[in-house]
mmCIF file of C-alpha atoms in Angstrom:
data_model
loop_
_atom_site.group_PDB
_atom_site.id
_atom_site.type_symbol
_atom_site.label_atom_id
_atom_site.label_comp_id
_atom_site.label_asym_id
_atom_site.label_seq_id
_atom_site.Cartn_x
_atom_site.Cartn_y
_atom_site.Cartn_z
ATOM 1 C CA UNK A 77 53.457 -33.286 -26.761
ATOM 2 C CA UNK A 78 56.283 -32.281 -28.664
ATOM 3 C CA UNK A 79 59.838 -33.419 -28.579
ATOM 4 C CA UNK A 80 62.411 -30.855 -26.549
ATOM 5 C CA UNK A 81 65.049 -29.639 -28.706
ATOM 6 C CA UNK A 82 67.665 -27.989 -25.713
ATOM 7 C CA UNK A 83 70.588 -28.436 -27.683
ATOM 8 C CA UNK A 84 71.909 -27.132 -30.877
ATOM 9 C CA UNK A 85 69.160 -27.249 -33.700
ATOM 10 C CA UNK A 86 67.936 -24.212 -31.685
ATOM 11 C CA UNK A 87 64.442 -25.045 -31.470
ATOM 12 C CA UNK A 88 62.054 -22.124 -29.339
ATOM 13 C CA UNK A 89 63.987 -20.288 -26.910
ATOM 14 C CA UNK A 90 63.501 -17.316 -24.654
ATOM 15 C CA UNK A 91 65.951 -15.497 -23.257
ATOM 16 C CA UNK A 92 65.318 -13.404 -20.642
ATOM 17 C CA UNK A 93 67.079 -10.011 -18.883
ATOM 18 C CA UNK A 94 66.513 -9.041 -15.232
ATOM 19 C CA UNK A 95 68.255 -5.998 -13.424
ATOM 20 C CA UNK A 96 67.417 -7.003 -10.178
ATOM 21 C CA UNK A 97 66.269 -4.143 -7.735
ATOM 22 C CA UNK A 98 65.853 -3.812 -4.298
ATOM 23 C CA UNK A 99 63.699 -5.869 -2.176
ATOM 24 C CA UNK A 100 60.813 -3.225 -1.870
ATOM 25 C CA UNK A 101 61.752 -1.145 -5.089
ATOM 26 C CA UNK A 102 60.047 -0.121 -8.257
ATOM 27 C CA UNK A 103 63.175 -0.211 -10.452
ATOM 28 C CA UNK A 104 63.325 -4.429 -11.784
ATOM 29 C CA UNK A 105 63.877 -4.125 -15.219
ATOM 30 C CA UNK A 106 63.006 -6.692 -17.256
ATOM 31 C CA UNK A 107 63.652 -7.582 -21.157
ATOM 32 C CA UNK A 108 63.518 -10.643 -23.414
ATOM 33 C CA UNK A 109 63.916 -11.862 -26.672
ATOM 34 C CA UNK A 110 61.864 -14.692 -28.754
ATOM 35 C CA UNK A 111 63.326 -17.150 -30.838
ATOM 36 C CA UNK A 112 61.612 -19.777 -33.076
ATOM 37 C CA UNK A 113 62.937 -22.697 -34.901
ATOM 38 C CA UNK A 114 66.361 -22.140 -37.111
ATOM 39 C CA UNK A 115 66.752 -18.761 -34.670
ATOM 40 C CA UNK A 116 64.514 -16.533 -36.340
ATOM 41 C CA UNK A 117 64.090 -13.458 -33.858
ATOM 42 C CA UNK A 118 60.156 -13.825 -33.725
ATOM 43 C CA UNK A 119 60.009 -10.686 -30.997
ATOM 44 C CA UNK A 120 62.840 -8.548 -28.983
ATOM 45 C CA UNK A 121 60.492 -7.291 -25.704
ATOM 46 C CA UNK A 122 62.190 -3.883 -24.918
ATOM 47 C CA UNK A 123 63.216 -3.562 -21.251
ATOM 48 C CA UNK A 124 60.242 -2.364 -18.588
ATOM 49 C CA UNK A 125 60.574 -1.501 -15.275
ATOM 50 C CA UNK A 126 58.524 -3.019 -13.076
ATOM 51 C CA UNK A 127 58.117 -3.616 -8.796
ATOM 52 C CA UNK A 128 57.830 -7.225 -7.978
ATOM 53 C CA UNK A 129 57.519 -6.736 -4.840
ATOM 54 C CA UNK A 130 54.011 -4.766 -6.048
ATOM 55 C CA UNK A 131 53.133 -7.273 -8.862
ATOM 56 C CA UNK A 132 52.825 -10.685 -6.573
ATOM 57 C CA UNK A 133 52.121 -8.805 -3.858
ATOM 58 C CA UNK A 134 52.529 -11.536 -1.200
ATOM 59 C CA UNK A 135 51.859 -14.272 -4.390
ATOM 60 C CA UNK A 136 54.531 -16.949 -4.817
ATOM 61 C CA UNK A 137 56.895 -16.439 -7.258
ATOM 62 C CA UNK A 138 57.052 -18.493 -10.135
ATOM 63 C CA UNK A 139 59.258 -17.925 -13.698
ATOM 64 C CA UNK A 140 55.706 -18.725 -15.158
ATOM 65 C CA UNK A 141 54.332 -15.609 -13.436
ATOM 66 C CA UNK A 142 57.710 -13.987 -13.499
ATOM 67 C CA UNK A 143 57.316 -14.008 -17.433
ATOM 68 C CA UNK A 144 53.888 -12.922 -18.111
ATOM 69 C CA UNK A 145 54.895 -9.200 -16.549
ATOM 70 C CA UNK A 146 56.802 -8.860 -20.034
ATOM 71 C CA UNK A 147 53.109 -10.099 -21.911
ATOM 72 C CA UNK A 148 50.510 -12.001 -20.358
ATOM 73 C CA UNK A 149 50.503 -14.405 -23.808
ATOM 74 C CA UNK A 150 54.036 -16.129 -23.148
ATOM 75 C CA UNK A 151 54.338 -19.512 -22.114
ATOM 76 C CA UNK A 152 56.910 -21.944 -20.639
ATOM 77 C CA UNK A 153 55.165 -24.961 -21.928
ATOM 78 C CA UNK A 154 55.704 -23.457 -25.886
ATOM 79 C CA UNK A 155 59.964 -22.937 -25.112
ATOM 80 C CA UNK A 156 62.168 -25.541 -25.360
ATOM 81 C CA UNK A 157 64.936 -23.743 -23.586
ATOM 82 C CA UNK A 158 64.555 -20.757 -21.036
ATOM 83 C CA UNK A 159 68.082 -18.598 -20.166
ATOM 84 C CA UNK A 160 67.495 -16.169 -17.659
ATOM 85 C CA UNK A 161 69.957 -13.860 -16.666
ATOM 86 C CA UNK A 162 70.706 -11.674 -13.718
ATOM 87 C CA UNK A 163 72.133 -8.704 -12.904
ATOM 88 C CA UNK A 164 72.982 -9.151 -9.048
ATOM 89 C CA UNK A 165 75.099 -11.347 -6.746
ATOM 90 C CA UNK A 166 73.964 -15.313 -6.613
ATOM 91 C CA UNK A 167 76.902 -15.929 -4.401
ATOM 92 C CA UNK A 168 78.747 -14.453 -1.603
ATOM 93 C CA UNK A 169 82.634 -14.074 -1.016
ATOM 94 C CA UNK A 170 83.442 -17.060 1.390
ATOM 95 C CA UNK A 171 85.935 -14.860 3.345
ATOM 96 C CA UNK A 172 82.488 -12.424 4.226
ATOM 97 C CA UNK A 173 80.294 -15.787 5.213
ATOM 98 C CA UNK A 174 82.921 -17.222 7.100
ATOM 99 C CA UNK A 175 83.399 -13.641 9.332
ATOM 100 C CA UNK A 176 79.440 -12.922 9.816
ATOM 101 C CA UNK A 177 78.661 -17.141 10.240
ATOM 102 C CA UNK A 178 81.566 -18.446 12.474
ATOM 103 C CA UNK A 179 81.038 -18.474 16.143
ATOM 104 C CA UNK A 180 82.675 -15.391 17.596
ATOM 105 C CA UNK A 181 86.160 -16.592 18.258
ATOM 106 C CA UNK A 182 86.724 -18.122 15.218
ATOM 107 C CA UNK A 183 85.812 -15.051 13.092
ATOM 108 C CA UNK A 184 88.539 -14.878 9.959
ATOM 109 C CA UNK A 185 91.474 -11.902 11.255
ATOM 110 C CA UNK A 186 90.865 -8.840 9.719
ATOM 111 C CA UNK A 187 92.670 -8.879 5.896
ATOM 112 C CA UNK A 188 95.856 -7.096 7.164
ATOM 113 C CA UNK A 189 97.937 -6.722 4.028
ATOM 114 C CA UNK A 190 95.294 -5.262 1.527
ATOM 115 C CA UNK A 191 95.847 -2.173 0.696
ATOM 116 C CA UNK A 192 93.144 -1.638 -1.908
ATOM 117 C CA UNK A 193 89.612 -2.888 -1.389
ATOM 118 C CA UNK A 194 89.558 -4.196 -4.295
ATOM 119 C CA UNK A 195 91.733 -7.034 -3.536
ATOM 120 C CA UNK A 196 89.475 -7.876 -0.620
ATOM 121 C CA UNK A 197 88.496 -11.310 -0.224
ATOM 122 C CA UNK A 198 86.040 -10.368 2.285
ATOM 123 C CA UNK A 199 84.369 -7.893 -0.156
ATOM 124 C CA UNK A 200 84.446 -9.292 -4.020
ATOM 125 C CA UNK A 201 84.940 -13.038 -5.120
ATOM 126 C CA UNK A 202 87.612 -14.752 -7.387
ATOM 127 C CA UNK A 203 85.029 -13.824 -10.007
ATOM 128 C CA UNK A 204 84.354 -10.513 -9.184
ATOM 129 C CA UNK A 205 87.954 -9.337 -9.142
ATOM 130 C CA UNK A 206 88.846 -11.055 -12.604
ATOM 131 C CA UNK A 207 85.862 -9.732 -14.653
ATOM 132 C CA UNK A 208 86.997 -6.194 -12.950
ATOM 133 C CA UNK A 209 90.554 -6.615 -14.221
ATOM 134 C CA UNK A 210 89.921 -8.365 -17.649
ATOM 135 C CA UNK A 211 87.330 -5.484 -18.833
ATOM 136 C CA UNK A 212 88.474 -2.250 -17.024
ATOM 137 C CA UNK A 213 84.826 -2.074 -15.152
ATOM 138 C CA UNK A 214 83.983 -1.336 -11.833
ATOM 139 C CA UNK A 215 82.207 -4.356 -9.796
ATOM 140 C CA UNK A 216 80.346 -3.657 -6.916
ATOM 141 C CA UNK A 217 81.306 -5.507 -4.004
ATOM 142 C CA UNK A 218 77.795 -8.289 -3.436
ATOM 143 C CA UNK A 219 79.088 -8.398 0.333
ATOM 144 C CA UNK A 220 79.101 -4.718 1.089
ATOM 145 C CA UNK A 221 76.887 -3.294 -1.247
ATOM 146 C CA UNK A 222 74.438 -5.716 -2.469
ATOM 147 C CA UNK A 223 74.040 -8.917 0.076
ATOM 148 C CA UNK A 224 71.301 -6.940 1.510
ATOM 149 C CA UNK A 225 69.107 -6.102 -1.392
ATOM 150 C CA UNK A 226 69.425 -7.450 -4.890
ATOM 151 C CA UNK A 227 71.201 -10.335 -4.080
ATOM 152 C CA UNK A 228 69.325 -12.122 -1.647
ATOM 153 C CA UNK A 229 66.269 -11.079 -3.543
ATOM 154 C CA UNK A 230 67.707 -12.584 -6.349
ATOM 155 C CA UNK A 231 68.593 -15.384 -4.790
ATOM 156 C CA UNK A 232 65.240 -16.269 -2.933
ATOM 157 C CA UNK A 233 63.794 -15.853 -6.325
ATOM 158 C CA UNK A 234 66.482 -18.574 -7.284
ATOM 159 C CA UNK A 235 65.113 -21.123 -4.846
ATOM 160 C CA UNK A 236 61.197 -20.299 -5.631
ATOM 161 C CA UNK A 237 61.737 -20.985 -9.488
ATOM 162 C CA UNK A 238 63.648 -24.077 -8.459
ATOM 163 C CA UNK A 239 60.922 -25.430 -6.212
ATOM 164 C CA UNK A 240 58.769 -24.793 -9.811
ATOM 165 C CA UNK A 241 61.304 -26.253 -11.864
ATOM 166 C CA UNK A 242 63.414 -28.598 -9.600
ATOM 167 C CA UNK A 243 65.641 -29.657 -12.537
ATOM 168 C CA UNK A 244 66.284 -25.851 -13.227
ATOM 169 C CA UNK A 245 70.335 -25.184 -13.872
ATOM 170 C CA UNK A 246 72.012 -22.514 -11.933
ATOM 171 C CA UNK A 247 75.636 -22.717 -12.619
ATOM 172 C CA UNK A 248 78.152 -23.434 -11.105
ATOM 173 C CA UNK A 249 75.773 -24.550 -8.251
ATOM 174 C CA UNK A 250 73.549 -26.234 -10.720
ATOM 175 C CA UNK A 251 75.525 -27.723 -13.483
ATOM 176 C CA UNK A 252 73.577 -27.092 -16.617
ATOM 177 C CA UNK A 253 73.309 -29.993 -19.239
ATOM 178 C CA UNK A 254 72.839 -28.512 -23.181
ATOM 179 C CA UNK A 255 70.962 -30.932 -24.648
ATOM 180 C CA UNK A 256 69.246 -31.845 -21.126
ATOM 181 C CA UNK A 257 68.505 -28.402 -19.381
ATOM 182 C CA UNK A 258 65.505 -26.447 -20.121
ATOM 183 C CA UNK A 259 65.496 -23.438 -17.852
ATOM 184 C CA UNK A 260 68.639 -22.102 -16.633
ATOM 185 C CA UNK A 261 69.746 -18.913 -14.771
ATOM 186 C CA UNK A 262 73.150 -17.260 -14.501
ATOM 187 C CA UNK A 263 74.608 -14.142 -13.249
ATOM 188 C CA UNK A 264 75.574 -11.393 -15.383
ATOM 189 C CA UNK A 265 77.050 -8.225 -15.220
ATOM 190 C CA UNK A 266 75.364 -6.133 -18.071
ATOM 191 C CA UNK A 267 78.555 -3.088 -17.898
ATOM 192 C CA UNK A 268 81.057 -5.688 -19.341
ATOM 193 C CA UNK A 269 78.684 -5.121 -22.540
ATOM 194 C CA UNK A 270 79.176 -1.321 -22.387
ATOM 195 C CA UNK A 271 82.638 -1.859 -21.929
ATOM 196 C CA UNK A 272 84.955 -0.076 -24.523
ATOM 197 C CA UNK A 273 85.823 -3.608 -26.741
ATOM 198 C CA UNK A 274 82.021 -4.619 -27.042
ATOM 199 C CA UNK A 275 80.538 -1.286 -27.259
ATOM 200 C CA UNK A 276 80.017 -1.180 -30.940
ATOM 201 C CA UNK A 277 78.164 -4.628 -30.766
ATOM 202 C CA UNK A 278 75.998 -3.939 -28.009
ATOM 203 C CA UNK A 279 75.105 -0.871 -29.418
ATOM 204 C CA UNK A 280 74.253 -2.345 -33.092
ATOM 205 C CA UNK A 281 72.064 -4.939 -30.726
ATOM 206 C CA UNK A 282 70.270 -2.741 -28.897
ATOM 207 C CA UNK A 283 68.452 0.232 -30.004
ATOM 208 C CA UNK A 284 69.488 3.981 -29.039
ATOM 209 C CA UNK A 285 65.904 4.492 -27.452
ATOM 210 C CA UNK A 286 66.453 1.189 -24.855
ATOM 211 C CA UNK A 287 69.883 2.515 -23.799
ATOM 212 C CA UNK A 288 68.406 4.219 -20.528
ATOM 213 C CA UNK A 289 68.806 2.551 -16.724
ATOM 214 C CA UNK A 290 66.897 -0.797 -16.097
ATOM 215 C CA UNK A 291 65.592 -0.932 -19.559
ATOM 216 C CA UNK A 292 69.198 -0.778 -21.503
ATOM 217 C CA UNK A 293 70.717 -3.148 -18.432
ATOM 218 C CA UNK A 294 67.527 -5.539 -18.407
ATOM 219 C CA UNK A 295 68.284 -5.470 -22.181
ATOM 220 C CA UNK A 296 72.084 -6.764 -22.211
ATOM 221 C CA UNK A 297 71.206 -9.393 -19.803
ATOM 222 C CA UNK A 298 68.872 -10.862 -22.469
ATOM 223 C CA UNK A 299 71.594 -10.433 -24.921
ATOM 224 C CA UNK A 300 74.518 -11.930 -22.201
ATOM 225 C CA UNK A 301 71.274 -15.474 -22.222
ATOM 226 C CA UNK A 302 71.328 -15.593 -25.833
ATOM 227 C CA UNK A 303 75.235 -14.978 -26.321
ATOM 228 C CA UNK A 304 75.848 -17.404 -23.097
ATOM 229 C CA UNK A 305 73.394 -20.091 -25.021
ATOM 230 C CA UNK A 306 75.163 -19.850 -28.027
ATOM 231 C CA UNK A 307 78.932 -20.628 -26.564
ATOM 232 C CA UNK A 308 77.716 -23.201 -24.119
ATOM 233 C CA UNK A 309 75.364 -25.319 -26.733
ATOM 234 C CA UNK A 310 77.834 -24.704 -29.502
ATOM 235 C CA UNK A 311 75.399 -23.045 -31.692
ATOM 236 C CA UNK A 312 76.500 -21.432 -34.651
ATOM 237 C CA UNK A 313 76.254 -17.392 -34.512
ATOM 238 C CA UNK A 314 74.761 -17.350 -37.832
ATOM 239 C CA UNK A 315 71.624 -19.696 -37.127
ATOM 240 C CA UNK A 316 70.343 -15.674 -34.832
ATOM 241 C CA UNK A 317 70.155 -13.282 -37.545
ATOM 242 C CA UNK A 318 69.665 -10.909 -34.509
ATOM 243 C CA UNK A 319 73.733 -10.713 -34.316
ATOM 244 C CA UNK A 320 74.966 -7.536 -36.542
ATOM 245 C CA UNK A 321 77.914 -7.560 -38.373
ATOM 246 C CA UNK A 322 80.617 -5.090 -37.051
ATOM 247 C CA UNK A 323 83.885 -4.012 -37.547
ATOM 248 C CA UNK A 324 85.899 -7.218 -36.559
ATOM 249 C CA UNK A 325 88.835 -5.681 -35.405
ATOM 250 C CA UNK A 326 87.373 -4.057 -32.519
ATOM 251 C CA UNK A 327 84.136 -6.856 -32.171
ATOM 252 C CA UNK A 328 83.887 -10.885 -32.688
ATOM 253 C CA UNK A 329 82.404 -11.245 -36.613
ATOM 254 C CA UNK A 330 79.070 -12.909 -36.470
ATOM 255 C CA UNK A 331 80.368 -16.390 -37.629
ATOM 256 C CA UNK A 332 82.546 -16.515 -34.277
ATOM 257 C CA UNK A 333 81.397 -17.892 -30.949
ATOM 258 C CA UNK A 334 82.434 -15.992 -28.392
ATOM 259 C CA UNK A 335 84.158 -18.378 -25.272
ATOM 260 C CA UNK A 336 82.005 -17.721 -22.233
ATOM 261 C CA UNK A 337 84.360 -16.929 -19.114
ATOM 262 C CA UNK A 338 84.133 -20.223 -17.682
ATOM 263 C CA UNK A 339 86.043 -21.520 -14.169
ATOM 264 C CA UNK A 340 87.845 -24.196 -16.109
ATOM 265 C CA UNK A 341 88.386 -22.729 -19.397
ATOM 266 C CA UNK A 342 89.695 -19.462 -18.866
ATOM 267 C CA UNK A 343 93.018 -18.525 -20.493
ATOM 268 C CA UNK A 344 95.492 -16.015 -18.307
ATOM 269 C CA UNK A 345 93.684 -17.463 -15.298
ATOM 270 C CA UNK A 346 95.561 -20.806 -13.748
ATOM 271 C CA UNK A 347 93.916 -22.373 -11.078
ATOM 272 C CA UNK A 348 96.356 -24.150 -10.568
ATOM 273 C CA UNK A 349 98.420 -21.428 -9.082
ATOM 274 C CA UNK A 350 96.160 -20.124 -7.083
ATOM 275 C CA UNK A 351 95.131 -22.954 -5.519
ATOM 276 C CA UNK A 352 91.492 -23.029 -3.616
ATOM 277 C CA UNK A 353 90.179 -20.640 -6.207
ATOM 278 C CA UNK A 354 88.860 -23.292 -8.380
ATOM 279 C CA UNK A 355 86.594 -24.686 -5.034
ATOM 280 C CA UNK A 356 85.873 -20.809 -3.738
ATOM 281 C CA UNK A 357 84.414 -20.707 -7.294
ATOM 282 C CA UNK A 358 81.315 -23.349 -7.268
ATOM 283 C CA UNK A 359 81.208 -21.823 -3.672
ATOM 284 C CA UNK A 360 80.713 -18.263 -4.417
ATOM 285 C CA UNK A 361 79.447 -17.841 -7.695
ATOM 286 C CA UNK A 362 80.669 -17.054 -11.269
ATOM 287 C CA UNK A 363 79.566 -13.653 -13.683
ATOM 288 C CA UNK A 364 79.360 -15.003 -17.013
ATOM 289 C CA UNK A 365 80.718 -12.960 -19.492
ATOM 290 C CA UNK A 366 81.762 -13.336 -22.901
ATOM 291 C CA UNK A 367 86.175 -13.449 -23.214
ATOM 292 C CA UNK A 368 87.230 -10.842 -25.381
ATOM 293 C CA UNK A 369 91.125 -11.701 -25.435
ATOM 294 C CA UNK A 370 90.081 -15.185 -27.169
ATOM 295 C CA UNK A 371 86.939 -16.378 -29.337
ATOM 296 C CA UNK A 372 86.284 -19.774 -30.366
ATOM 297 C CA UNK A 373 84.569 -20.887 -33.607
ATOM 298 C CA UNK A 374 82.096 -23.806 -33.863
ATOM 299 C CA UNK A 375 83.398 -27.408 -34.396
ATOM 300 C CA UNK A 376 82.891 -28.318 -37.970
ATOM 301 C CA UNK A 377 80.050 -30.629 -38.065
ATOM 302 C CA UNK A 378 77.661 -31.155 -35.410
ATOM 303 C CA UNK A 379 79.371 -29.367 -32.589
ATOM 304 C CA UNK A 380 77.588 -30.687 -29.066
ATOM 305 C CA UNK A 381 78.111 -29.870 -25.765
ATOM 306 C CA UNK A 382 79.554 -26.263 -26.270
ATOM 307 C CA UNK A 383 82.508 -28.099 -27.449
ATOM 308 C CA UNK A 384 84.545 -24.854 -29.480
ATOM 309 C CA UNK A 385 88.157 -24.640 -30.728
ATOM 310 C CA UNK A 386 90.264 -21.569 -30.524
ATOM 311 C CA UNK A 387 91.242 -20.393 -33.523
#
């Protein structure tokens, strides 16, 4: 057996896309890329649509299965770190669990002094409502438009991969460990990537002929795993010569590591003055998604840890 190498050397790695559908569906889109040792791309797996629902049919879920719809040859066994990530909900807003759990009487009053529904609590997280604001995209609201469909499918597929893999990370429920972690999942939001400061790098990423519905979203998830791998194992952009090099000015360069949007890192956000926001966070879920307002560049040295300075 060889020895795991989850941390920063970038041993084999898969990173995997999924724009989750609806429960009964034929639109999951799925997309991946393969990495070998020292980050050579060894394949980029263009986005497919797929039902799940039709491919177990009434089989148990596994990531083993889960990744053999992409090509019957892959592996877990040969990957020393998996990233998958999601396109739907992993979380609820606490506000909307609290008013559909509580016993009758002790529903939460209705939110009186909202004006926009936007700045519902009972519809969209913390997280929801600062990716919104910081890239100029519209979130759908995982209470009222997606509890029902992609996200508890997403979730449920959550909790069957974990009963596979019960050290599997899913932050910030599941803390993951670089270094430790092999298989992690995270949510995503894939229109952050399309948004207009990170256009020009997504598109140099991902070719004009994957750019269509599930197959250009399952696509940016897989490049949101690798990009959220990079910033949280402090990996060096230019050990992927996958990254292109763009016009700085209105992308990162490839020798900067973008600062994943992280609870406790995250610049014009201050917990501390919104107080309860920090624990409504590891309650409800976080949408990782790379900061544009700030980048951080590796540690010289042997940067562990995802430790990164701003520059």
């Amino acid at each position: 057996m060889f020895d795991r190498d989850t941390g920063t050397r970038v041993g084999r790695r898969l990173y995997l896309g999924w724009d989750v559908g609806g429960w009964l569906g034929k639109t999951d889109g799925l997309a991946a890329y393969v990495f070998g040792h020292s980050g050579a791309l060894l394949r980029a797996i263009p986005g497919r649509t797929v039902s799940l629902w039709k491919e177990f049919d009434g089989r148990k879920w596994t990531l083993e299965k889960f990744i053999r719809l992409l090509d019957p040859q892959l592996n877990l066994d040969r990957f020393d770190r998996v990233v998958l990530a999601i396109n739907a909900p992993l979380g609820m807003p606490q506000r909307f669990l609290r008013a559909v759990t509580s016993e009758i009487s002790k529903v939460p009053e209705p939110e009186y002094n909202v004006e926009k529904l936007a700045e519902s609590r009972l519809a969209f997280r913390v997280t929801d409502r600062l990716v919104a604001k910081r890239f100029d995209v519209k979130v759908l609201s995982p209470s009222l438009d997606r509890a029902t469909n992609n996200g508890s499918k997403a979730r449920s597929a959550c909790a069957e991969f974990i009963r596979e893999l019960p050290k599997m990370a899913v932050p910030p429920f599941r803390k993951d460990e670089p270094g430790v972690t092999r298989f992690v999942a995270i949510e995503v939001l894939p229109d952050v990537w399309w948004s207009e400061k990170w256009i020009n790098f997504t598109s140099a990423c991902i070719p004009e002929s994957e750019r269509r519905g599930e197959a250009r979203d399952s696509a940016t998830c897989a490049l949101n795993a690798l990009w959220y791998d990079i910033a949280v194992s402090g990996i060096p952009t230019r050990r992927f010569p996958l990254l292109p090099p763009v016009d700085p000015v209105a992308t990162p360069a490839p020798e900067v590591v973008a600062k994943v949007l992280r609870p406790e890192n995250l610049g014009e956000y201050e917990p501390e003055e919104t107080p309860g926001d920090r624990d409504a966070i590891l309650q409800e879920g976080w949408i990782y998604a790379p900061d544009l307002e700030r980048v951080a560049t590796p540690l010289p040295g042997n940067a562990t840890d995802g430790a990164i300075v701003t520059p």
